[in-house]
Coordinates of C-alpha atoms in Angstrom, one line a residue:
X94 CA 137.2 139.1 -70.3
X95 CA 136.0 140.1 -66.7
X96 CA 133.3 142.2 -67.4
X97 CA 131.5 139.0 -69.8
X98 CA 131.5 137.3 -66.7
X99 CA 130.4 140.2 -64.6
X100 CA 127.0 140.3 -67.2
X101 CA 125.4 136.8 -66.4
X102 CA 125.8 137.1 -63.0
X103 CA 124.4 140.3 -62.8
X104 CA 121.7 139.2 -64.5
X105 CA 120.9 136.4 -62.4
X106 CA 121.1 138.4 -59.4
X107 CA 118.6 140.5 -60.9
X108 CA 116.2 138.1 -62.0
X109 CA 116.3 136.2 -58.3
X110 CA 116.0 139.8 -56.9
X111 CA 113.0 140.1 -58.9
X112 CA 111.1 136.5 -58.3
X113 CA 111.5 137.8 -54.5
X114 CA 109.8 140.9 -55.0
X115 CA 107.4 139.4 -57.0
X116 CA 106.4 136.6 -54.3
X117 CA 106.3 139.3 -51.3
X118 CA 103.9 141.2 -53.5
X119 CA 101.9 138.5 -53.8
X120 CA 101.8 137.0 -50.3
X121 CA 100.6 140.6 -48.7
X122 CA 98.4 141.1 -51.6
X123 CA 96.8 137.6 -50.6
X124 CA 97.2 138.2 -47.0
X125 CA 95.3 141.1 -46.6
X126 CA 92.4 139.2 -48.2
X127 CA 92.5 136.5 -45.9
X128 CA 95.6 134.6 -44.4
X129 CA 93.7 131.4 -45.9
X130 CA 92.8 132.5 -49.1
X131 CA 95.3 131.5 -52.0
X132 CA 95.0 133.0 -55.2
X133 CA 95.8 130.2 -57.9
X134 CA 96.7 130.7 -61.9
X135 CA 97.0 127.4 -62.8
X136 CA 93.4 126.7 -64.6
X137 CA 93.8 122.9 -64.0
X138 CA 94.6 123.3 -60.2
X139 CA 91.7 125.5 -60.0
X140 CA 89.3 123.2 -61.3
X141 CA 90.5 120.2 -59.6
X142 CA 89.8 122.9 -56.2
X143 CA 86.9 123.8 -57.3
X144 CA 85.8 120.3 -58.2
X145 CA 86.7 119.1 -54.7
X146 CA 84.9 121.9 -53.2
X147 CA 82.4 121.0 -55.2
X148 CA 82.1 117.6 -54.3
X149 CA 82.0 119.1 -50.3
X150 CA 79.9 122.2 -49.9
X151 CA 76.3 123.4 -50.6
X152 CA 76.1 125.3 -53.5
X153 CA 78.5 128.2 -54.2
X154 CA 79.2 131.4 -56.5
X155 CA 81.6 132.1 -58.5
X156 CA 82.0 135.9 -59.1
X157 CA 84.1 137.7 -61.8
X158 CA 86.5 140.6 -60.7
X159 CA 89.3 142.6 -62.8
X160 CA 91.6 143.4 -60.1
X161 CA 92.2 142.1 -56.3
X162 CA 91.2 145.4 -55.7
X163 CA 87.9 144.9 -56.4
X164 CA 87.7 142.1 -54.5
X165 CA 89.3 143.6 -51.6
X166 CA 86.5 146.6 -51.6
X167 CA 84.1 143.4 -50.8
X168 CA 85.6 141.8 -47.9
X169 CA 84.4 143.0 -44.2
X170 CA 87.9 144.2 -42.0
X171 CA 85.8 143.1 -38.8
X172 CA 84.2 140.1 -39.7
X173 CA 86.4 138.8 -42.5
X174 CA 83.5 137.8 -45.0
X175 CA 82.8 138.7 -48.5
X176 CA 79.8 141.2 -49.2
X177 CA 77.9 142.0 -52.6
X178 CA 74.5 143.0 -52.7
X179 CA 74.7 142.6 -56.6
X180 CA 75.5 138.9 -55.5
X181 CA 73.4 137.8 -52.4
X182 CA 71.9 140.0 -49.4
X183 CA 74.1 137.6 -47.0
X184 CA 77.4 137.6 -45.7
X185 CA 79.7 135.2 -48.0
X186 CA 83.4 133.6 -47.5
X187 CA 86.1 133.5 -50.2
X188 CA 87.0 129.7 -50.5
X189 CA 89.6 130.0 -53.6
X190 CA 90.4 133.0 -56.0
X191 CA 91.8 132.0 -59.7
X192 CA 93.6 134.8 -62.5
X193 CA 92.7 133.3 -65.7
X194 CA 94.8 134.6 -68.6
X195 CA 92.3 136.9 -69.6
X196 CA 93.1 138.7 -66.4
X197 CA 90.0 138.2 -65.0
X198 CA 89.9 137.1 -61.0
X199 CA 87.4 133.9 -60.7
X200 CA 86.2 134.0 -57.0
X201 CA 85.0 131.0 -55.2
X202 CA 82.5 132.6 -52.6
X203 CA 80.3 130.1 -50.1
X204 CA 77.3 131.4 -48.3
X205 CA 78.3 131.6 -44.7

């Protein structure tokens, strides 16, 4: 009879093990973007962001990326800004990033 009690909480100590791992991963993953930059994958959160951003700033881009990777090739180490030739010849700043559930990574970029 010990050992069906031993299975749920092993179990549960697995699954909190891995929600810890999971939000470390994330947090350096978005730290070594920017300390400021979240990345969000609730779509309605992100459009309420982007409609207050919206509502704030100058026009803005929104760029599509398939992996923080990708993103991370784009930012600057010294200056912290976002550059893409394929997107604008000057220097930009992530303002929000969004996974949509097509996997896809919607960054919110504002000319600097």
């Amino acid at each position: 009879m010990k050992a069906y009690l031993a299975l749920p909480v092993a179990l549960l100590l697995m699954a909190c093990s891995n929600e810890s791992n999971e939000t470390t991963q994330t947090e350096v993953t978005q730290s070594s973007i920017s300390e400021s930059t979240e990345v969000i994958d609730n779509e309605t959160a992100f459009l309420e962001q982007l409609a207050d951003f919206d509502a704030e700033h100058e026009p803005f881009i929104v760029a599509y990326y398939d992996s923080l990777d990708a993103i991370k090739e784009k930012v600057s180490d010294e200056t912290n800004t976002f550059v893409d030739p394929e997107l604008s010849e000057r220097e930009l700043q992530i303002k929000l990033i969004f996974k949509g559930d097509d996997d896809y990574y919607r960054v919110v970029l504002k000319e600097i």
